[in-house]
Coordinates of C-alpha atoms in Angstrom, one line a residue:
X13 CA 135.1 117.3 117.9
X14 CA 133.0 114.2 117.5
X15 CA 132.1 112.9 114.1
X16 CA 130.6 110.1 112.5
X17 CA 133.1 109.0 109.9
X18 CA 132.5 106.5 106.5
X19 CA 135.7 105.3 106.3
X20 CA 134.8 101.7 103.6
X21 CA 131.9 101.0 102.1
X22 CA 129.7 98.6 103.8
X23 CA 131.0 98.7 107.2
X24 CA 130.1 100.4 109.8
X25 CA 130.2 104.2 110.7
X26 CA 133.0 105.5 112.8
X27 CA 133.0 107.7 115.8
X28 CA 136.2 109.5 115.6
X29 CA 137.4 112.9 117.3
X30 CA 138.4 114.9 114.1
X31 CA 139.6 118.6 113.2
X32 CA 137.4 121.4 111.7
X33 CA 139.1 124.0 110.5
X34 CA 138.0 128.3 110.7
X35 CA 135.3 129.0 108.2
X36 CA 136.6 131.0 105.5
X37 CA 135.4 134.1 103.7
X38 CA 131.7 133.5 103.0
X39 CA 131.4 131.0 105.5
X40 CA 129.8 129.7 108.8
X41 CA 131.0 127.6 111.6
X42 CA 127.4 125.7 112.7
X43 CA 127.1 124.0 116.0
X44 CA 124.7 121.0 115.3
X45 CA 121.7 120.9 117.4
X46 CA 119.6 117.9 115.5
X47 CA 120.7 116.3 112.6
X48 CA 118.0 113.9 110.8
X49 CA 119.1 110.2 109.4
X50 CA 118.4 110.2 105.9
X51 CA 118.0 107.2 103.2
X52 CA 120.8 108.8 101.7
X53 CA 123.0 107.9 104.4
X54 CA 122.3 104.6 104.5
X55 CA 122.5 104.6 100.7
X56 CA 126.3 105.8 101.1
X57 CA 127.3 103.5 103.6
X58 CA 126.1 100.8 100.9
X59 CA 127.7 102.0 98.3
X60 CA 124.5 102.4 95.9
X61 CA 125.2 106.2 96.4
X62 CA 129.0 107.3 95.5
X63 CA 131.1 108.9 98.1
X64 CA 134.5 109.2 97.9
X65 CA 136.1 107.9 101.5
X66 CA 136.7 108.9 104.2
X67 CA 133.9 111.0 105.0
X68 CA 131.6 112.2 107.6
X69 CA 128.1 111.8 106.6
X70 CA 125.4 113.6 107.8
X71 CA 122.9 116.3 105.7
X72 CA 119.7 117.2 107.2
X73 CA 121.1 119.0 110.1
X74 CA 120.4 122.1 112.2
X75 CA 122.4 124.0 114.8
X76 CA 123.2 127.5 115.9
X77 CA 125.8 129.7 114.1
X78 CA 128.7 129.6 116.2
X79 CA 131.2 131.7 113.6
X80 CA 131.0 133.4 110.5
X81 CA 133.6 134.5 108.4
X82 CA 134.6 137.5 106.3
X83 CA 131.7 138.6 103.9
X84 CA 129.0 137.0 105.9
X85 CA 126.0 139.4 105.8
X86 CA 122.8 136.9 105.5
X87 CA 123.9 135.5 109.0
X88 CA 125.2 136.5 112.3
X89 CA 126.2 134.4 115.3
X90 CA 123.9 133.4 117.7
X91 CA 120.9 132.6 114.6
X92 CA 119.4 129.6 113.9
X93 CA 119.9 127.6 111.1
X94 CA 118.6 124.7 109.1
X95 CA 121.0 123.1 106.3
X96 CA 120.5 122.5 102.8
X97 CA 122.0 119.9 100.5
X98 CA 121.7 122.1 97.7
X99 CA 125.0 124.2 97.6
X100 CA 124.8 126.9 95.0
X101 CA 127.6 128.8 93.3
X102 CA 125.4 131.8 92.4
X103 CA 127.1 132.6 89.6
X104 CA 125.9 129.4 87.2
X105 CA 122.9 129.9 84.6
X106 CA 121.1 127.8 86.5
X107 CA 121.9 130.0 90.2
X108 CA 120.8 133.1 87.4
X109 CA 117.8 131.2 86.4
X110 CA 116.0 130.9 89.9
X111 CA 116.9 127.0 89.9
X112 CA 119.5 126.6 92.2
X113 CA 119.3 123.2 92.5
X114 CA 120.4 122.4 89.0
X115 CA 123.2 124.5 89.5
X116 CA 126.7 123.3 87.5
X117 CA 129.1 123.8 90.5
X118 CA 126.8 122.1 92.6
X119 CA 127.3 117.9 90.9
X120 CA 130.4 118.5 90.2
X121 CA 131.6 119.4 93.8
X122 CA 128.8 116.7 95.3
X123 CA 130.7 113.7 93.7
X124 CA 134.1 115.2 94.5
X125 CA 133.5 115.7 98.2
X126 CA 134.8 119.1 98.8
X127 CA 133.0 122.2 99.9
X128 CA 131.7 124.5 96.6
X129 CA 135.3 126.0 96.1
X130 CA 136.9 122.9 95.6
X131 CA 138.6 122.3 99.2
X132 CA 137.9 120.3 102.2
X133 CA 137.5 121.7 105.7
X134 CA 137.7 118.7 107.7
X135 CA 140.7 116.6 108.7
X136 CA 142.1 113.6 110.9
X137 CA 144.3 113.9 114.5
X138 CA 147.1 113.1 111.4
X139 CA 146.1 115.7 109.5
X140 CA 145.0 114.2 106.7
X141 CA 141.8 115.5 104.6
X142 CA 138.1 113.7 105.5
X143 CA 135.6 114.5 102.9
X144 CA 132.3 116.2 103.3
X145 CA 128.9 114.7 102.5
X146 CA 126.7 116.7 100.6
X147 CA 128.7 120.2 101.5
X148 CA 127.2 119.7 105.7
X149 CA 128.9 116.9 107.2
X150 CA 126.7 117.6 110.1
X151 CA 126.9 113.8 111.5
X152 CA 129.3 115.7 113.8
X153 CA 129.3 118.5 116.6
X154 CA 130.3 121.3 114.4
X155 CA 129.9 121.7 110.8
X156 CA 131.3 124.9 108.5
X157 CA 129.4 125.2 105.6
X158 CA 129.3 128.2 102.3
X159 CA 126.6 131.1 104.0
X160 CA 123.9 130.0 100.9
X161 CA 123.9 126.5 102.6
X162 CA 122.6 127.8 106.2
X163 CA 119.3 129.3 106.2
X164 CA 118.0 131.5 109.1
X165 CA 114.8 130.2 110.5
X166 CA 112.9 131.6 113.5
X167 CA 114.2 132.0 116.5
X168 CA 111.8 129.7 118.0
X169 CA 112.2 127.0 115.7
X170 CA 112.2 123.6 117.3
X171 CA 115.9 122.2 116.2
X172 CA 114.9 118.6 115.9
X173 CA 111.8 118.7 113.9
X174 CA 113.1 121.7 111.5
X175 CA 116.0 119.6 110.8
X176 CA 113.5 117.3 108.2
X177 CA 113.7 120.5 105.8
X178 CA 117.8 120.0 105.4
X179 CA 116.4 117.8 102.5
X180 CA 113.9 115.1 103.1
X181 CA 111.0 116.9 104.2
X182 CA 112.0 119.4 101.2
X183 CA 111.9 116.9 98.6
X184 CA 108.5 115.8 99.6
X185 CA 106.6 119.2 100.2
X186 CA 108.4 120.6 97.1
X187 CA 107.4 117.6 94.9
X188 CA 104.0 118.8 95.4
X189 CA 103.6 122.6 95.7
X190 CA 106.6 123.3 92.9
X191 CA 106.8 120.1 91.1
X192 CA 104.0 118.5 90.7
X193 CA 101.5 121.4 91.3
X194 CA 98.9 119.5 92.8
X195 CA 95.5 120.9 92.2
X196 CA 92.6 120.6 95.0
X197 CA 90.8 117.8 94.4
X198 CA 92.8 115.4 92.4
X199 CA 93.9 112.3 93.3
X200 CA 98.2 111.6 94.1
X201 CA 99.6 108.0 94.2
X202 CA 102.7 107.8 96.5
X203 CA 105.1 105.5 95.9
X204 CA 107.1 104.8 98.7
X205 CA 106.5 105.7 102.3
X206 CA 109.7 106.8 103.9
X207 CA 110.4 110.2 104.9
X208 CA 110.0 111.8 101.6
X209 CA 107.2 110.3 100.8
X210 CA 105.4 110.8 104.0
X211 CA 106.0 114.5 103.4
X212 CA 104.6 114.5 100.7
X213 CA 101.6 113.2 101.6
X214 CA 101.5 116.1 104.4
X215 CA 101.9 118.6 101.6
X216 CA 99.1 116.6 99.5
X217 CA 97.1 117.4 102.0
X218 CA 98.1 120.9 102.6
X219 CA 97.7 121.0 98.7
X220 CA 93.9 120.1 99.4
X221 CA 94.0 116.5 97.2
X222 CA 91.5 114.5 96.5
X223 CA 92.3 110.8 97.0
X224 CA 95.5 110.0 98.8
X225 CA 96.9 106.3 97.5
X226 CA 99.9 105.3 99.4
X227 CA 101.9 102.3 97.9
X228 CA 104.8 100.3 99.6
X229 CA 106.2 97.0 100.3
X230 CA 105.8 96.8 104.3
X231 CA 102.7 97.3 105.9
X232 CA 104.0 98.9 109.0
X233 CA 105.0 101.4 106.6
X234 CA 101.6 101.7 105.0
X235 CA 99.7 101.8 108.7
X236 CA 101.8 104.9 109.3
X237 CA 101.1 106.9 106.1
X238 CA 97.1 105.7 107.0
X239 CA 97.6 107.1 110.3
X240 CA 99.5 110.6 108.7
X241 CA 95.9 110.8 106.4
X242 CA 96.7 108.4 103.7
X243 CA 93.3 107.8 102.2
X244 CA 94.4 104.4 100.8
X245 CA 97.2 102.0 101.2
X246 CA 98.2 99.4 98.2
X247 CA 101.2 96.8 99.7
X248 CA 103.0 96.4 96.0
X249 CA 104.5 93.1 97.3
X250 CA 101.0 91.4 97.7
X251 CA 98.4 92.8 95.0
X252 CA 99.3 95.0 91.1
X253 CA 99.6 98.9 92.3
X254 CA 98.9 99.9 88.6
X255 CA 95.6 97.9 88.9
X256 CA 94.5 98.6 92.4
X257 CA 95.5 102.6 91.7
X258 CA 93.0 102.4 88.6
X259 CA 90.3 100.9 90.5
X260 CA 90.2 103.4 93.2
X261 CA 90.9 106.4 90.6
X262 CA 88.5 105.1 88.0
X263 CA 91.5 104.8 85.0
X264 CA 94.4 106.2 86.8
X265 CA 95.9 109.0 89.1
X266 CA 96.1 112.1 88.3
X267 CA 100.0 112.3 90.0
X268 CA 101.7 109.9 90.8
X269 CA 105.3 111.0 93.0
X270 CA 107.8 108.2 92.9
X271 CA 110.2 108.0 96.1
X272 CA 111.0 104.8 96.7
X273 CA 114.7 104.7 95.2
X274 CA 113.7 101.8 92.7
X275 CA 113.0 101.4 88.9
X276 CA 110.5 99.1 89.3
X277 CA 108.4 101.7 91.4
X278 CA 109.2 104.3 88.3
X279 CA 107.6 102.5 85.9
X280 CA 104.5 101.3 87.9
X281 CA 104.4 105.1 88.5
X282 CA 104.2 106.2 84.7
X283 CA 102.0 103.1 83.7
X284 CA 99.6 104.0 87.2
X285 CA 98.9 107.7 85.8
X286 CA 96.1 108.8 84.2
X287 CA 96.5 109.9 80.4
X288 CA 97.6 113.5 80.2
X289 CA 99.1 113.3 84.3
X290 CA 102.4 113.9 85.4
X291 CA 104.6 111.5 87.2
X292 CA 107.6 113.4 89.3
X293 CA 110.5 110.8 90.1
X294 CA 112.4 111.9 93.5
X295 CA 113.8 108.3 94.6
X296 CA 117.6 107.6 93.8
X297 CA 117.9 104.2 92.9
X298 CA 121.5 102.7 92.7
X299 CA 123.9 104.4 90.5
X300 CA 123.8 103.5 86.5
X301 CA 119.9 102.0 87.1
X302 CA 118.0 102.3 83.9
X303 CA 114.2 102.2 84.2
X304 CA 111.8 100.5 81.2
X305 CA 109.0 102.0 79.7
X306 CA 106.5 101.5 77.5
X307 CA 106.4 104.4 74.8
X308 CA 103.3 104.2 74.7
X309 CA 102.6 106.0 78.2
X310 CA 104.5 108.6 76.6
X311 CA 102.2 109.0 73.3
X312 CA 99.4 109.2 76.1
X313 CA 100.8 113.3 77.3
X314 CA 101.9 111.8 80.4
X315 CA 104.7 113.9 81.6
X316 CA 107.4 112.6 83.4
X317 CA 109.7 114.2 85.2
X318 CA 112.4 114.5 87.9
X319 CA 113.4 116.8 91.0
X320 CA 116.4 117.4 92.8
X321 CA 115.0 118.4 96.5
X322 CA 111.4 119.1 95.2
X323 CA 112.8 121.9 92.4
X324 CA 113.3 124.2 95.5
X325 CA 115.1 127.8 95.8
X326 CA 116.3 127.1 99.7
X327 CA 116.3 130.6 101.1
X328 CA 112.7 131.0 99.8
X329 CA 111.2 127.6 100.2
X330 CA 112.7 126.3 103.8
X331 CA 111.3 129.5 105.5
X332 CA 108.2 129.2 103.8
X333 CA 107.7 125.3 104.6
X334 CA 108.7 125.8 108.1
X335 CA 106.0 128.8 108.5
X336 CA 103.4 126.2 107.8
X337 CA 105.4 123.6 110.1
X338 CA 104.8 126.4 112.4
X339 CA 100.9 127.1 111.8
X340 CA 100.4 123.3 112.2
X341 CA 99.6 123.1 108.5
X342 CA 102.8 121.0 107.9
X343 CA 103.1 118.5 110.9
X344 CA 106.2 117.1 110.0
X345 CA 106.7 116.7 113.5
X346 CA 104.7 113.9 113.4
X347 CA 107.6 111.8 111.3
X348 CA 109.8 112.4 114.0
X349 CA 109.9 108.3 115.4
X350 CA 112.7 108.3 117.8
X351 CA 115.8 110.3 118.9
X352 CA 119.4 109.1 119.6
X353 CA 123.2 110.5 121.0
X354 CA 125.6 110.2 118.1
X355 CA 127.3 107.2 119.3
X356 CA 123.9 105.2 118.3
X357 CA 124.3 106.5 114.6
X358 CA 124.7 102.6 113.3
X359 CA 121.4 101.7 114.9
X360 CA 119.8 104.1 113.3
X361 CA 120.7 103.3 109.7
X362 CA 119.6 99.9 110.6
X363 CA 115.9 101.1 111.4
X364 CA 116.5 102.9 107.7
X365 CA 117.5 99.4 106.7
X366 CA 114.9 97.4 108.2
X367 CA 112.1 99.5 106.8
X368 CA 111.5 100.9 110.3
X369 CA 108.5 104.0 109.5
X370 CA 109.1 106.9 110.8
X371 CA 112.0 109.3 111.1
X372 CA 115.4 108.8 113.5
X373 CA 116.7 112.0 114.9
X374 CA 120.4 112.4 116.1
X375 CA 120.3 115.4 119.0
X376 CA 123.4 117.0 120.7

């Protein structure tokens, strides 16, 4: 099959023909319908995201079960699928807990590239082992993936707008329905208008806020959000956020959801809050960034806090999100910029790059 293979750091992605192997107990074999070009991606290419090489990138995708194997009962073939970043052992205090995302087995098998069991499915014409990219890999035709990984959505799902939920338009909606918690009325700072944060301003509206403030460094991105219901738009790189953000709030917002991947954004988050708000970081800056604060925003009962795909439980939240997708509550169809073959993969982590708004969509 074709894939889409990282094999350095800061070079190009790779079409190659590699070998999937059968899915093993507990397991599906997906063929990929849409897969989505996230940040994340483009972050890994970089380096500013760890990946051990080769790999085949690739994690908001969604396809049709092709192949399941022994134990299977959630899915059967022939059922659509979106899939999730957030692999789960089910066994881990945190699986027990409800919190799936934090789960132990989870980071540990992330970094190391394998599927959750500690092995790789994927290999070269040579035979040598590819690794996968957050447990999907679905930059590729086919992709075999743990059964907690692939949730069933309805039948008539559209493939290449349901594909945001594999983890960007997750991150977003959950940062402010679970997260966050945002209460009618109030007003939400965004910072950083790419895919996440653009959902999330979909979900502050589901969420029935207040005053919508959306903050980034290119205006094309700011027209967009303005055009998706942003209520205001502050470009960071051209006036103070924090002050503009306490003009319009009168002393602060009451969340502000950080997604822009940078610590200078995290702190004009926290200082940008009202006293006694809560500021919910989803952006990954580089590897090893520390962020400075001033304590005293802390003595103030702001809390501050992070989330790992908006704080989600996948086979509860994805259904739900893509039931309001579905009622036109959610249009995160709307993101949805362009679409591209596979072989166009590069060009679209340089629209990422460039700051391009909107989403890129890789259809089969």
């Amino acid at each position: 099959m074709k894939a889409a293979v990282l094999v350095e750091t800061n070079k190009p992605v790779e079409i190659v023909n590699v070998d999937l192997l059968e899915p093993q107990p507990n397991e599906v074999m997906v063929r990929i319908t849409a897969v989505a070009v996230c940040h994340s991606d483009l972050s890994a290419q970089k380096g500013d995201l760890p990946v051990p090489t080769p790999a085949v990138l690739g994690h908001e995708g969604a396809g049709i079960v092709e192949k399941v194997g022994d134990g299977v009962t959630s899915l059967q073939v022939g059922d659509k699928v979106v899939l999730t970043t957030a692999g789960s052992c089910g066994k881990c205090r945190y699986c027990w807990m409800g919190r799936p995302t934090l789960c132990e087995v989870f980071w540990e098998r992330r970094r190391s590239g394998t599927m959750m069991d500690g092995t790789r499915r994927l290999r070269r014409k040579n035979g040598s082992e590819l690794n996968h990219f957050f447990f999907s890999s679905c930059f590729a035709e086919y992709s075999v993936v743990h059964e907690r990984t692939a949730i069933k959505v309805p039948s008539n799902s559209p493939l290449d707008k349901v594909c945001l939920f594999g983890c960007g338009a997750t991150t977003g909606v959950g940062a402010v329905l679970n997260v966050a918690n945002v209460r009618e009325g109030s007003s939400v700072a965004i910072f950083g208008c790419g895919g996440l944060g653009l959902s999330a301003l979909l979900a502050a509206k589901v969420a029935g806020a207040g005053n919508i403030i959306c903050v980034d460094i290119l205006d094309n991105k700011l027209a967009f959000a303005r055009e998706l219901g942003g209520d205001y738009s502050v470009n960071a790189s051209k006036e103070n956020p924090i002050k503009r953000i306490r003009e319009l709030t009168g002393g602060g917002a009451d969340y502000c959801l950080e997604f822009a991947g940078n610590v200078d954004a995290i702190a004009q988050a926290v200082e940008a809050c009202r006293p006694g708000g809560k500021i919910v970081v989803s952006g990954a800056p580089p590897a090893g960034s520390r962020v400075n604060l001033d304590w005293m925003d802390l003595l103030q009962e702001k809390v501050l806090t992070g989330a790992t795909q908006g704080a989600s439980v996948p086979g509860v939240d994805i259904p739900r999100y893509i039931e309001m997708f579905m009622a036109g509550k959610l249009p995160v169809d709307k993101l949805v910029t362009r679409t591209l073959p596979l072989e166009k993969i590069n060009e679209a982590l340089g629209f990422l790059e460039r700051g391009e708004p909107g989403r890129s969509v890789i259809v089969f």
